[in-house]
Tab-separated table of C-alpha atoms in Angstrom:
chain	number	residue	atom	x	y	z
A	1	MET	CA	125.191	62.321	116.323
A	2	SER	CA	122.675	65.080	117.130
A	3	ASP	CA	118.939	65.539	116.832
A	4	ASP	CA	116.932	68.598	115.767
A	5	ASN	CA	117.143	70.151	119.239
A	6	GLY	CA	120.948	70.271	119.300
A	7	THR	CA	121.323	67.451	121.800
A	8	GLN	CA	123.779	64.746	121.045
A	9	GLU	CA	123.967	61.094	121.862
A	10	THR	CA	126.616	60.750	124.481
A	11	PRO	CA	129.396	58.178	124.447
A	12	ALA	CA	129.986	56.166	127.601
A	13	GLY	CA	131.530	58.220	130.381
A	14	SER	CA	130.466	61.693	129.262
A	15	ALA	CA	127.731	63.927	130.601
A	16	PRO	CA	124.299	63.715	128.962
A	17	GLY	CA	122.722	66.702	127.278
A	18	PRO	CA	123.635	69.184	124.578
A	19	ARG	CA	127.267	69.799	123.772
A	20	PRO	CA	128.729	73.148	122.735
A	21	GLU	CA	129.531	73.643	119.079
A	22	PRO	CA	133.249	74.259	118.482
A	23	ILE	CA	134.404	77.584	117.055
A	24	ARG	CA	137.299	77.778	114.579
A	25	PHE	CA	140.631	78.285	116.402
A	26	PHE	CA	138.873	78.066	119.807
A	27	GLY	CA	137.217	74.655	119.907
A	28	THR	CA	134.925	74.569	122.929
A	29	THR	CA	137.186	76.702	125.160
A	30	TRP	CA	134.693	79.555	124.734
A	31	VAL	CA	132.232	77.859	127.109
A	32	ASP	CA	134.243	78.351	130.307
A	33	HIS	CA	137.152	80.452	128.942
A	34	ALA	CA	139.686	77.785	129.937
A	35	ASN	CA	142.573	75.955	128.265
A	36	GLY	CA	144.289	78.976	126.729
A	37	TYR	CA	141.180	80.889	125.658
A	38	THR	CA	142.785	84.303	126.279
A	39	GLY	CA	145.927	83.342	124.406
A	40	ARG	CA	143.868	82.085	121.493
A	41	ARG	CA	141.917	85.339	121.399
A	42	ILE	CA	145.130	87.346	121.392
A	43	GLY	CA	146.549	85.077	118.684
A	44	ALA	CA	143.401	85.405	116.569
A	45	ALA	CA	143.445	89.190	116.904
A	46	VAL	CA	147.145	89.501	116.059
A	47	GLY	CA	146.911	86.967	113.236
A	48	SER	CA	143.906	88.573	111.584
A	49	LEU	CA	145.446	92.049	111.868
A	50	ALA	CA	148.749	90.786	110.411
A	51	ALA	CA	146.865	89.110	107.558
A	52	ALA	CA	144.923	92.337	106.904
A	53	VAL	CA	148.149	94.383	106.810
A	54	ALA	CA	149.803	91.853	104.475
A	55	SER	CA	146.698	91.925	102.265
A	56	CYS	CA	146.831	95.705	102.082
A	57	LEU	CA	150.474	95.477	100.992
A	58	VAL	CA	149.497	93.039	98.234
A	59	LEU	CA	146.728	95.412	97.135
A	60	ARG	CA	149.233	98.256	97.084
A	61	PHE	CA	151.489	96.230	94.773
A	62	ALA	CA	148.473	95.667	92.540
A	63	TYR	CA	147.760	99.403	92.558
A	64	GLU	CA	151.382	100.160	91.653
A	65	GLY	CA	151.110	97.632	88.836
A	66	LEU	CA	148.118	99.528	87.491
A	67	ALA	CA	150.049	102.798	87.760
A	68	ILE	CA	153.035	101.324	85.921
A	69	ALA	CA	150.744	99.943	83.210
A	70	ASP	CA	149.435	103.502	82.758
A	71	ILE	CA	145.904	102.318	82.000
A	72	GLY	CA	144.332	105.587	83.001
A	73	SER	CA	143.089	107.246	86.124
A	74	PHE	CA	139.454	106.177	85.593
A	75	VAL	CA	140.234	102.435	85.686
A	76	THR	CA	142.579	102.934	88.643
A	77	LEU	CA	139.898	104.872	90.521
A	78	LEU	CA	137.337	102.217	89.605
A	79	MET	CA	139.556	99.474	91.074
A	80	VAL	CA	140.164	101.406	94.304
A	81	VAL	CA	136.449	102.139	94.746
A	82	MET	CA	135.554	98.519	93.978
A	83	PHE	CA	137.933	97.174	96.653
A	84	ALA	CA	136.736	99.783	99.169
A	85	ILE	CA	133.042	98.996	98.625
A	86	CYS	CA	133.571	95.237	98.596
A	87	SER	CA	135.660	95.447	101.779
A	88	ALA	CA	132.962	97.493	103.519
A	89	LEU	CA	130.258	95.031	102.465
A	90	ALA	CA	132.402	92.047	103.482
A	91	PHE	CA	133.072	93.661	106.873
A	92	ARG	CA	129.351	94.154	107.489
A	93	HIS	CA	128.441	90.654	106.304
A	94	THR	CA	131.149	89.034	108.445
A	95	TRP	CA	130.217	91.151	111.471
A	96	ASP	CA	126.540	90.175	111.125
A	97	GLY	CA	127.570	86.527	110.784
A	98	PHE	CA	128.952	86.648	114.328
A	99	THR	CA	125.504	87.404	115.788
A	100	LYS	CA	123.131	85.391	113.591
A	101	ARG	CA	123.394	82.386	111.314
A	102	PRO	CA	123.888	83.450	107.693
A	103	ASP	CA	121.489	82.209	105.033
A	104	PRO	CA	123.376	79.547	102.998
A	105	ASP	CA	121.884	80.713	99.689
A	106	ARG	CA	122.821	84.336	100.343
A	107	GLN	CA	126.261	83.225	101.503
A	108	ALA	CA	126.795	81.362	98.234
A	109	SER	CA	125.670	84.333	96.148
A	110	LEU	CA	128.026	86.688	98.034
A	111	ARG	CA	131.059	84.421	97.776
A	112	GLY	CA	132.683	86.514	95.024
A	113	LEU	CA	132.065	89.794	96.805
A	114	LEU	CA	133.498	88.380	100.027
A	115	ALA	CA	136.568	87.151	98.155
A	116	ILE	CA	137.199	90.616	96.720
A	117	GLY	CA	136.552	92.308	100.076
A	118	PHE	CA	138.701	89.923	102.093
A	119	VAL	CA	140.376	92.823	103.928
A	120	GLY	CA	137.021	93.791	105.429
A	121	SER	CA	136.418	90.247	106.632
A	122	LEU	CA	139.852	90.113	108.252
A	123	LEU	CA	139.261	93.435	109.997
A	124	ALA	CA	135.865	92.270	111.277
A	125	TYR	CA	137.541	89.156	112.670
A	126	PHE	CA	140.208	91.331	114.320
A	127	PHE	CA	137.735	93.707	115.975
A	128	ARG	CA	135.505	90.882	117.221
A	129	SER	CA	138.545	89.058	118.642
A	130	LEU	CA	139.219	92.055	120.867
A	131	THR	CA	136.026	91.427	122.857
A	132	GLU	CA	135.218	87.719	122.411
A	133	ALA	CA	135.877	84.709	120.255
A	134	PRO	CA	134.298	85.508	116.875
A	135	GLY	CA	130.849	83.929	116.957
A	136	GLU	CA	130.931	83.253	120.706
A	137	LYS	CA	127.801	85.277	121.456
A	138	LEU	CA	125.758	83.377	118.856
A	139	HIS	CA	127.079	79.993	119.976
A	140	ARG	CA	126.523	80.841	123.649
A	141	GLU	CA	122.886	81.872	123.035
A	142	GLU	CA	122.212	78.675	121.086
A	143	TYR	CA	123.980	76.509	123.665
A	144	GLU	CA	122.147	78.084	126.626
A	145	ALA	CA	118.809	77.708	124.818
A	146	ALA	CA	119.604	74.031	124.165
A	147	LEU	CA	120.559	73.553	127.830
A	148	LYS	CA	117.285	75.148	128.998
A	149	GLN	CA	115.285	73.014	126.611
A	150	TYR	CA	117.147	69.891	127.737
A	151	ASP	CA	116.580	70.725	131.411
A	152	LYS	CA	112.908	71.384	130.763
A	153	ARG	CA	112.534	68.039	128.986
A	154	THR	CA	114.377	66.025	131.618
A	155	THR	CA	112.984	67.632	134.792
A	156	ARG	CA	109.374	67.446	133.642
A	157	ARG	CA	109.165	63.746	134.427
A	158	SER	CA	109.628	62.256	137.830
A	159	GLY	CA	109.583	58.519	138.271
A	160	ASN	CA	107.929	55.766	136.331
A	161	PRO	CA	104.523	56.907	134.976
A	162	SER	CA	103.124	53.350	135.070
A	163	LYS	CA	103.518	53.288	138.868
A	164	LYS	CA	101.699	56.555	139.309
A	165	ARG	CA	98.539	56.382	141.434
A	166	ARG	CA	95.333	57.318	139.696
A	167	ARG	CA	93.097	59.971	141.144
A	168	SER	CA	89.631	58.800	142.067
């Protein structure tokens, strides 16, 4: 259970204070880069690149299906441009989502565009995995801010205030 400041009630035997938020595929290994963090980053990069390549092959089959159907060059061009634009927008949106929290309403309104431009999202995940766990920078900033706030709250007080001597 957590409060508005990101701190969580701690079960018996664990350290008090804020806990790091887990990242998909990485859990909380991003905090100290332990427990297979490097292997997970390599796996995420390879997996997202393989998924992007497989997706491009599927899109190529779709393009060939349009060519076989002989529906005209305008519609074929329109489909190619649509996938290119949606992929570029999905790449940018996904890339920005690694550095700041996305607005839930905007995220919901872009769901269709992100579904069409899934190749861009996969490529953004691949490129971010080359340098860090996707979203690690955002999570680290939030976690360090929560730690500072927790330290400030807990070190401010010293002792029992009722036993404090009054100044005359």
